[in-house]
């Protein structure tokens, strides 16, 4: 009985190189299918996060405009006003970046200060492309391009 066991153990040699290569190819195919799907889901999550952050900032800006002492419900039109509006909700504009590590943009209309745009330049980091994420005083967060003609950017606003 012991000799039969020794014979059977000697006859088993393990996996051949071809069998190992087949397993590696199968694993490679599975990774090639799963990885792009995972990356798409990651991009969707980042887009959703940017939309939620923009909506939160919009709410704070609208609240600031309604509470503004001048009673004209104008949106922030100085850097200090925008920072005050967001600080009321615990958001620090100076350290704020979108899910891709780029700064958010704020624009206010040049005539009347009754309109604004808050935006993320999206995954590619470039303004004016179809992957931009933005919100206005009259719209929910959207993905697409936005027009800033007639608006002043945050960087161009007076400090006070």
mmCIF file with all atom_site columns, C-alpha atoms in Angstrom:
data_model
loop_
_atom_site.group_PDB
_atom_site.id
_atom_site.type_symbol
_atom_site.label_atom_id
_atom_site.label_alt_id
_atom_site.label_comp_id
_atom_site.label_asym_id
_atom_site.label_entity_id
_atom_site.label_seq_id
_atom_site.pdbx_PDB_ins_code
_atom_site.Cartn_x
_atom_site.Cartn_y
_atom_site.Cartn_z
_atom_site.occupancy
_atom_site.B_iso_or_equiv
_atom_site.pdbx_formal_charge
_atom_site.auth_seq_id
_atom_site.auth_comp_id
_atom_site.auth_asym_id
_atom_site.auth_atom_id
_atom_site.pdbx_PDB_model_num
ATOM 1   C CA . UNK A 1 1   ? 0.000   0.000  0.000   1.00 0.00 ? 1   UNK A CA 1
ATOM 2   C CA . UNK A 1 2   ? 2.822   2.383  0.837   1.00 0.00 ? 2   UNK A CA 1
ATOM 3   C CA . UNK A 1 3   ? 4.546   1.596  -2.445  1.00 0.00 ? 3   UNK A CA 1
ATOM 4   C CA . UNK A 1 4   ? 1.356   2.439  -4.394  1.00 0.00 ? 4   UNK A CA 1
ATOM 5   C CA . UNK A 1 5   ? 1.170   5.818  -2.661  1.00 0.00 ? 5   UNK A CA 1
ATOM 6   C CA . UNK A 1 6   ? 4.791   6.566  -3.534  1.00 0.00 ? 6   UNK A CA 1
ATOM 7   C CA . UNK A 1 7   ? 4.149   5.614  -7.177  1.00 0.00 ? 7   UNK A CA 1
ATOM 8   C CA . UNK A 1 8   ? 1.105   7.874  -7.450  1.00 0.00 ? 8   UNK A CA 1
ATOM 9   C CA . UNK A 1 9   ? 2.972   10.830 -5.881  1.00 0.00 ? 9   UNK A CA 1
ATOM 10  C CA . UNK A 1 10  ? 5.885   10.383 -8.298  1.00 0.00 ? 10  UNK A CA 1
ATOM 11  C CA . UNK A 1 11  ? 3.555   10.334 -11.321 1.00 0.00 ? 11  UNK A CA 1
ATOM 12  C CA . UNK A 1 12  ? 1.971   13.728 -10.433 1.00 0.00 ? 12  UNK A CA 1
ATOM 13  C CA . UNK A 1 13  ? 4.195   16.489 -11.781 1.00 0.00 ? 13  UNK A CA 1
ATOM 14  C CA . UNK A 1 14  ? 2.135   19.698 -11.338 1.00 0.00 ? 14  UNK A CA 1
ATOM 15  C CA . UNK A 1 15  ? 0.979   22.200 -13.951 1.00 0.00 ? 15  UNK A CA 1
ATOM 16  C CA . UNK A 1 16  ? 2.486   22.455 -17.379 1.00 0.00 ? 16  UNK A CA 1
ATOM 17  C CA . UNK A 1 17  ? 3.622   25.769 -18.800 1.00 0.00 ? 17  UNK A CA 1
ATOM 18  C CA . UNK A 1 18  ? 0.712   25.740 -21.266 1.00 0.00 ? 18  UNK A CA 1
ATOM 19  C CA . UNK A 1 19  ? -1.815  25.350 -18.442 1.00 0.00 ? 19  UNK A CA 1
ATOM 20  C CA . UNK A 1 20  ? -0.259  28.267 -16.555 1.00 0.00 ? 20  UNK A CA 1
ATOM 21  C CA . UNK A 1 21  ? -0.300  30.430 -19.702 1.00 0.00 ? 21  UNK A CA 1
ATOM 22  C CA . UNK A 1 22  ? -4.003  29.673 -20.232 1.00 0.00 ? 22  UNK A CA 1
ATOM 23  C CA . UNK A 1 23  ? -4.768  30.780 -16.666 1.00 0.00 ? 23  UNK A CA 1
ATOM 24  C CA . UNK A 1 24  ? -2.756  34.002 -17.122 1.00 0.00 ? 24  UNK A CA 1
ATOM 25  C CA . UNK A 1 25  ? -4.588  34.778 -20.388 1.00 0.00 ? 25  UNK A CA 1
ATOM 26  C CA . UNK A 1 26  ? -7.989  34.203 -18.744 1.00 0.00 ? 26  UNK A CA 1
ATOM 27  C CA . UNK A 1 27  ? -7.068  36.513 -15.859 1.00 0.00 ? 27  UNK A CA 1
ATOM 28  C CA . UNK A 1 28  ? -5.861  39.145 -18.353 1.00 0.00 ? 28  UNK A CA 1
ATOM 29  C CA . UNK A 1 29  ? -9.144  39.002 -20.271 1.00 0.00 ? 29  UNK A CA 1
ATOM 30  C CA . UNK A 1 30  ? -11.153 39.379 -17.066 1.00 0.00 ? 30  UNK A CA 1
ATOM 31  C CA . UNK A 1 31  ? -9.074  42.398 -15.990 1.00 0.00 ? 31  UNK A CA 1
ATOM 32  C CA . UNK A 1 32  ? -9.489  43.979 -19.443 1.00 0.00 ? 32  UNK A CA 1
ATOM 33  C CA . UNK A 1 33  ? -13.271 43.691 -19.101 1.00 0.00 ? 33  UNK A CA 1
ATOM 34  C CA . UNK A 1 34  ? -13.648 44.736 -15.454 1.00 0.00 ? 34  UNK A CA 1
ATOM 35  C CA . UNK A 1 35  ? -11.134 47.616 -15.199 1.00 0.00 ? 35  UNK A CA 1
ATOM 36  C CA . UNK A 1 36  ? -12.825 49.993 -17.705 1.00 0.00 ? 36  UNK A CA 1
ATOM 37  C CA . UNK A 1 37  ? -16.172 49.446 -15.979 1.00 0.00 ? 37  UNK A CA 1
ATOM 38  C CA . UNK A 1 38  ? -14.593 50.296 -12.641 1.00 0.00 ? 38  UNK A CA 1
ATOM 39  C CA . UNK A 1 39  ? -13.053 53.477 -14.076 1.00 0.00 ? 39  UNK A CA 1
ATOM 40  C CA . UNK A 1 40  ? -16.418 54.588 -15.512 1.00 0.00 ? 40  UNK A CA 1
ATOM 41  C CA . UNK A 1 41  ? -18.009 54.123 -12.107 1.00 0.00 ? 41  UNK A CA 1
ATOM 42  C CA . UNK A 1 42  ? -15.250 56.177 -10.484 1.00 0.00 ? 42  UNK A CA 1
ATOM 43  C CA . UNK A 1 43  ? -15.852 59.029 -12.959 1.00 0.00 ? 43  UNK A CA 1
ATOM 44  C CA . UNK A 1 44  ? -19.599 58.897 -12.287 1.00 0.00 ? 44  UNK A CA 1
ATOM 45  C CA . UNK A 1 45  ? -18.965 59.119 -8.550  1.00 0.00 ? 45  UNK A CA 1
ATOM 46  C CA . UNK A 1 46  ? -16.690 62.140 -8.994  1.00 0.00 ? 46  UNK A CA 1
ATOM 47  C CA . UNK A 1 47  ? -19.278 63.860 -11.197 1.00 0.00 ? 47  UNK A CA 1
ATOM 48  C CA . UNK A 1 48  ? -21.982 63.209 -8.597  1.00 0.00 ? 48  UNK A CA 1
ATOM 49  C CA . UNK A 1 49  ? -19.751 64.604 -5.865  1.00 0.00 ? 49  UNK A CA 1
ATOM 50  C CA . UNK A 1 50  ? -19.069 67.772 -7.874  1.00 0.00 ? 50  UNK A CA 1
ATOM 51  C CA . UNK A 1 51  ? -22.801 68.231 -8.514  1.00 0.00 ? 51  UNK A CA 1
ATOM 52  C CA . UNK A 1 52  ? -23.588 67.832 -4.812  1.00 0.00 ? 52  UNK A CA 1
ATOM 53  C CA . UNK A 1 53  ? -20.875 70.312 -3.808  1.00 0.00 ? 53  UNK A CA 1
ATOM 54  C CA . UNK A 1 54  ? -22.084 72.851 -6.385  1.00 0.00 ? 54  UNK A CA 1
ATOM 55  C CA . UNK A 1 55  ? -25.663 72.484 -5.147  1.00 0.00 ? 55  UNK A CA 1
ATOM 56  C CA . UNK A 1 56  ? -24.544 73.056 -1.549  1.00 0.00 ? 56  UNK A CA 1
ATOM 57  C CA . UNK A 1 57  ? -22.625 76.189 -2.569  1.00 0.00 ? 57  UNK A CA 1
ATOM 58  C CA . UNK A 1 58  ? -25.617 77.424 -4.588  1.00 0.00 ? 58  UNK A CA 1
ATOM 59  C CA . UNK A 1 59  ? -27.856 77.073 -1.533  1.00 0.00 ? 59  UNK A CA 1
ATOM 60  C CA . UNK A 1 60  ? -25.412 79.055 0.620   1.00 0.00 ? 60  UNK A CA 1
ATOM 61  C CA . UNK A 1 61  ? -25.089 81.815 -1.986  1.00 0.00 ? 61  UNK A CA 1
ATOM 62  C CA . UNK A 1 62  ? -28.871 82.076 -2.374  1.00 0.00 ? 62  UNK A CA 1
ATOM 63  C CA . UNK A 1 63  ? -29.288 82.219 1.406   1.00 0.00 ? 63  UNK A CA 1
ATOM 64  C CA . UNK A 1 64  ? -26.666 84.970 1.614   1.00 0.00 ? 64  UNK A CA 1
ATOM 65  C CA . UNK A 1 65  ? -28.451 86.940 -1.140  1.00 0.00 ? 65  UNK A CA 1
ATOM 66  C CA . UNK A 1 66  ? -31.796 86.697 0.678   1.00 0.00 ? 66  UNK A CA 1
ATOM 67  C CA . UNK A 1 67  ? -30.245 87.682 4.007   1.00 0.00 ? 67  UNK A CA 1
ATOM 68  C CA . UNK A 1 68  ? -28.250 90.528 2.480   1.00 0.00 ? 68  UNK A CA 1
ATOM 69  C CA . UNK A 1 69  ? -28.824 93.745 4.385   1.00 0.00 ? 69  UNK A CA 1
ATOM 70  C CA . UNK A 1 70  ? -29.343 95.879 1.274   1.00 0.00 ? 70  UNK A CA 1
ATOM 71  C CA . UNK A 1 71  ? -32.602 94.070 0.494   1.00 0.00 ? 71  UNK A CA 1
ATOM 72  C CA . UNK A 1 72  ? -31.841 93.868 -3.224  1.00 0.00 ? 72  UNK A CA 1
ATOM 73  C CA . UNK A 1 73  ? -31.072 90.127 -3.213  1.00 0.00 ? 73  UNK A CA 1
ATOM 74  C CA . UNK A 1 74  ? -27.880 90.565 -5.190  1.00 0.00 ? 74  UNK A CA 1
ATOM 75  C CA . UNK A 1 75  ? -25.434 87.699 -5.370  1.00 0.00 ? 75  UNK A CA 1
ATOM 76  C CA . UNK A 1 76  ? -21.902 88.079 -3.985  1.00 0.00 ? 76  UNK A CA 1
ATOM 77  C CA . UNK A 1 77  ? -19.924 90.471 -6.167  1.00 0.00 ? 77  UNK A CA 1
ATOM 78  C CA . UNK A 1 78  ? -16.708 90.760 -4.173  1.00 0.00 ? 78  UNK A CA 1
ATOM 79  C CA . UNK A 1 79  ? -14.297 88.047 -3.097  1.00 0.00 ? 79  UNK A CA 1
ATOM 80  C CA . UNK A 1 80  ? -15.016 88.798 0.564   1.00 0.00 ? 80  UNK A CA 1
ATOM 81  C CA . UNK A 1 81  ? -18.779 88.466 0.041   1.00 0.00 ? 81  UNK A CA 1
ATOM 82  C CA . UNK A 1 82  ? -18.429 85.098 -1.690  1.00 0.00 ? 82  UNK A CA 1
ATOM 83  C CA . UNK A 1 83  ? -16.136 83.843 1.061   1.00 0.00 ? 83  UNK A CA 1
ATOM 84  C CA . UNK A 1 84  ? -18.578 85.066 3.724   1.00 0.00 ? 84  UNK A CA 1
ATOM 85  C CA . UNK A 1 85  ? -21.511 83.365 1.993   1.00 0.00 ? 85  UNK A CA 1
ATOM 86  C CA . UNK A 1 86  ? -19.695 80.027 1.810   1.00 0.00 ? 86  UNK A CA 1
ATOM 87  C CA . UNK A 1 87  ? -18.047 80.308 5.236   1.00 0.00 ? 87  UNK A CA 1
ATOM 88  C CA . UNK A 1 88  ? -21.530 80.511 6.761   1.00 0.00 ? 88  UNK A CA 1
ATOM 89  C CA . UNK A 1 89  ? -21.957 76.887 5.694   1.00 0.00 ? 89  UNK A CA 1
ATOM 90  C CA . UNK A 1 90  ? -18.458 75.783 6.654   1.00 0.00 ? 90  UNK A CA 1
ATOM 91  C CA . UNK A 1 91  ? -17.012 75.901 3.127   1.00 0.00 ? 91  UNK A CA 1
ATOM 92  C CA . UNK A 1 92  ? -13.593 77.528 2.694   1.00 0.00 ? 92  UNK A CA 1
ATOM 93  C CA . UNK A 1 93  ? -13.488 78.872 -0.877  1.00 0.00 ? 93  UNK A CA 1
ATOM 94  C CA . UNK A 1 94  ? -9.727  79.460 -0.797  1.00 0.00 ? 94  UNK A CA 1
ATOM 95  C CA . UNK A 1 95  ? -8.933  75.772 -0.185  1.00 0.00 ? 95  UNK A CA 1
ATOM 96  C CA . UNK A 1 96  ? -11.779 74.335 -2.233  1.00 0.00 ? 96  UNK A CA 1
ATOM 97  C CA . UNK A 1 97  ? -11.119 72.044 -5.178  1.00 0.00 ? 97  UNK A CA 1
ATOM 98  C CA . UNK A 1 98  ? -13.316 69.796 -7.265  1.00 0.00 ? 98  UNK A CA 1
ATOM 99  C CA . UNK A 1 99  ? -12.997 65.972 -7.239  1.00 0.00 ? 99  UNK A CA 1
ATOM 100 C CA . UNK A 1 100 ? -10.286 66.191 -9.929  1.00 0.00 ? 100 UNK A CA 1
ATOM 101 C CA . UNK A 1 101 ? -8.147  68.594 -7.879  1.00 0.00 ? 101 UNK A CA 1
ATOM 102 C CA . UNK A 1 102 ? -8.985  71.764 -9.845  1.00 0.00 ? 102 UNK A CA 1
ATOM 103 C CA . UNK A 1 103 ? -10.390 74.975 -8.397  1.00 0.00 ? 103 UNK A CA 1
ATOM 104 C CA . UNK A 1 104 ? -14.095 75.700 -8.699  1.00 0.00 ? 104 UNK A CA 1
ATOM 105 C CA . UNK A 1 105 ? -15.039 78.833 -10.668 1.00 0.00 ? 105 UNK A CA 1
ATOM 106 C CA . UNK A 1 106 ? -17.521 81.548 -9.693  1.00 0.00 ? 106 UNK A CA 1
ATOM 107 C CA . UNK A 1 107 ? -18.956 84.127 -12.088 1.00 0.00 ? 107 UNK A CA 1
ATOM 108 C CA . UNK A 1 108 ? -21.429 86.926 -11.365 1.00 0.00 ? 108 UNK A CA 1
ATOM 109 C CA . UNK A 1 109 ? -23.194 88.962 -14.052 1.00 0.00 ? 109 UNK A CA 1
ATOM 110 C CA . UNK A 1 110 ? -21.776 92.419 -14.608 1.00 0.00 ? 110 UNK A CA 1
ATOM 111 C CA . UNK A 1 111 ? -25.129 94.207 -14.761 1.00 0.00 ? 111 UNK A CA 1
ATOM 112 C CA . UNK A 1 112 ? -27.221 93.982 -11.636 1.00 0.00 ? 112 UNK A CA 1
ATOM 113 C CA . UNK A 1 113 ? -25.527 91.049 -9.892  1.00 0.00 ? 113 UNK A CA 1
ATOM 114 C CA . UNK A 1 114 ? -28.762 89.050 -10.256 1.00 0.00 ? 114 UNK A CA 1
ATOM 115 C CA . UNK A 1 115 ? -27.192 85.979 -11.910 1.00 0.00 ? 115 UNK A CA 1
ATOM 116 C CA . UNK A 1 116 ? -24.263 83.716 -11.122 1.00 0.00 ? 116 UNK A CA 1
ATOM 117 C CA . UNK A 1 117 ? -22.527 80.577 -12.359 1.00 0.00 ? 117 UNK A CA 1
ATOM 118 C CA . UNK A 1 118 ? -20.606 78.125 -10.169 1.00 0.00 ? 118 UNK A CA 1
ATOM 119 C CA . UNK A 1 119 ? -18.584 75.608 -12.146 1.00 0.00 ? 119 UNK A CA 1
ATOM 120 C CA . UNK A 1 120 ? -16.120 72.751 -12.162 1.00 0.00 ? 120 UNK A CA 1
ATOM 121 C CA . UNK A 1 121 ? -14.086 72.256 -15.328 1.00 0.00 ? 121 UNK A CA 1
ATOM 122 C CA . UNK A 1 122 ? -14.718 68.519 -15.073 1.00 0.00 ? 122 UNK A CA 1
ATOM 123 C CA . UNK A 1 123 ? -12.361 65.600 -15.612 1.00 0.00 ? 123 UNK A CA 1
ATOM 124 C CA . UNK A 1 124 ? -10.272 67.271 -18.318 1.00 0.00 ? 124 UNK A CA 1
ATOM 125 C CA . UNK A 1 125 ? -9.727  70.438 -16.241 1.00 0.00 ? 125 UNK A CA 1
ATOM 126 C CA . UNK A 1 126 ? -10.495 72.723 -19.204 1.00 0.00 ? 126 UNK A CA 1
ATOM 127 C CA . UNK A 1 127 ? -13.304 75.275 -19.264 1.00 0.00 ? 127 UNK A CA 1
ATOM 128 C CA . UNK A 1 128 ? -15.667 75.336 -22.222 1.00 0.00 ? 128 UNK A CA 1
ATOM 129 C CA . UNK A 1 129 ? -15.755 71.586 -22.867 1.00 0.00 ? 129 UNK A CA 1
ATOM 130 C CA . UNK A 1 130 ? -18.694 69.184 -22.731 1.00 0.00 ? 130 UNK A CA 1
ATOM 131 C CA . UNK A 1 131 ? -17.571 67.606 -19.448 1.00 0.00 ? 131 UNK A CA 1
ATOM 132 C CA . UNK A 1 132 ? -17.892 70.833 -17.416 1.00 0.00 ? 132 UNK A CA 1
ATOM 133 C CA . UNK A 1 133 ? -20.246 70.701 -14.424 1.00 0.00 ? 133 UNK A CA 1
ATOM 134 C CA . UNK A 1 134 ? -22.058 73.892 -13.493 1.00 0.00 ? 134 UNK A CA 1
ATOM 135 C CA . UNK A 1 135 ? -24.994 75.365 -11.617 1.00 0.00 ? 135 UNK A CA 1
ATOM 136 C CA . UNK A 1 136 ? -26.701 78.742 -12.035 1.00 0.00 ? 136 UNK A CA 1
ATOM 137 C CA . UNK A 1 137 ? -29.166 80.712 -9.958  1.00 0.00 ? 137 UNK A CA 1
ATOM 138 C CA . UNK A 1 138 ? -31.962 79.243 -12.088 1.00 0.00 ? 138 UNK A CA 1
ATOM 139 C CA . UNK A 1 139 ? -30.769 75.696 -12.791 1.00 0.00 ? 139 UNK A CA 1
ATOM 140 C CA . UNK A 1 140 ? -29.798 72.512 -11.011 1.00 0.00 ? 140 UNK A CA 1
ATOM 141 C CA . UNK A 1 141 ? -26.257 71.143 -11.456 1.00 0.00 ? 141 UNK A CA 1
ATOM 142 C CA . UNK A 1 142 ? -25.725 70.106 -15.083 1.00 0.00 ? 142 UNK A CA 1
ATOM 143 C CA . UNK A 1 143 ? -22.992 68.606 -17.241 1.00 0.00 ? 143 UNK A CA 1
ATOM 144 C CA . UNK A 1 144 ? -22.074 70.479 -20.423 1.00 0.00 ? 144 UNK A CA 1
ATOM 145 C CA . UNK A 1 145 ? -20.735 73.839 -21.517 1.00 0.00 ? 145 UNK A CA 1
ATOM 146 C CA . UNK A 1 146 ? -21.681 77.162 -19.975 1.00 0.00 ? 146 UNK A CA 1
ATOM 147 C CA . UNK A 1 147 ? -21.384 80.709 -21.318 1.00 0.00 ? 147 UNK A CA 1
ATOM 148 C CA . UNK A 1 148 ? -19.648 83.409 -19.271 1.00 0.00 ? 148 UNK A CA 1
ATOM 149 C CA . UNK A 1 149 ? -20.198 86.337 -21.633 1.00 0.00 ? 149 UNK A CA 1
ATOM 150 C CA . UNK A 1 150 ? -21.472 89.229 -19.530 1.00 0.00 ? 150 UNK A CA 1
ATOM 151 C CA . UNK A 1 151 ? -20.092 87.693 -16.335 1.00 0.00 ? 151 UNK A CA 1
ATOM 152 C CA . UNK A 1 152 ? -17.087 88.559 -14.181 1.00 0.00 ? 152 UNK A CA 1
ATOM 153 C CA . UNK A 1 153 ? -14.946 85.746 -12.763 1.00 0.00 ? 153 UNK A CA 1
ATOM 154 C CA . UNK A 1 154 ? -14.054 85.453 -9.085  1.00 0.00 ? 154 UNK A CA 1
ATOM 155 C CA . UNK A 1 155 ? -10.438 86.378 -9.809  1.00 0.00 ? 155 UNK A CA 1
ATOM 156 C CA . UNK A 1 156 ? -11.602 89.638 -11.430 1.00 0.00 ? 156 UNK A CA 1
ATOM 157 C CA . UNK A 1 157 ? -13.872 90.595 -8.519  1.00 0.00 ? 157 UNK A CA 1
ATOM 158 C CA . UNK A 1 158 ? -12.705 93.292 -6.120  1.00 0.00 ? 158 UNK A CA 1
ATOM 159 C CA . UNK A 1 159 ? -11.364 91.871 -2.830  1.00 0.00 ? 159 UNK A CA 1
ATOM 160 C CA . UNK A 1 160 ? -13.785 93.850 -0.670  1.00 0.00 ? 160 UNK A CA 1
#
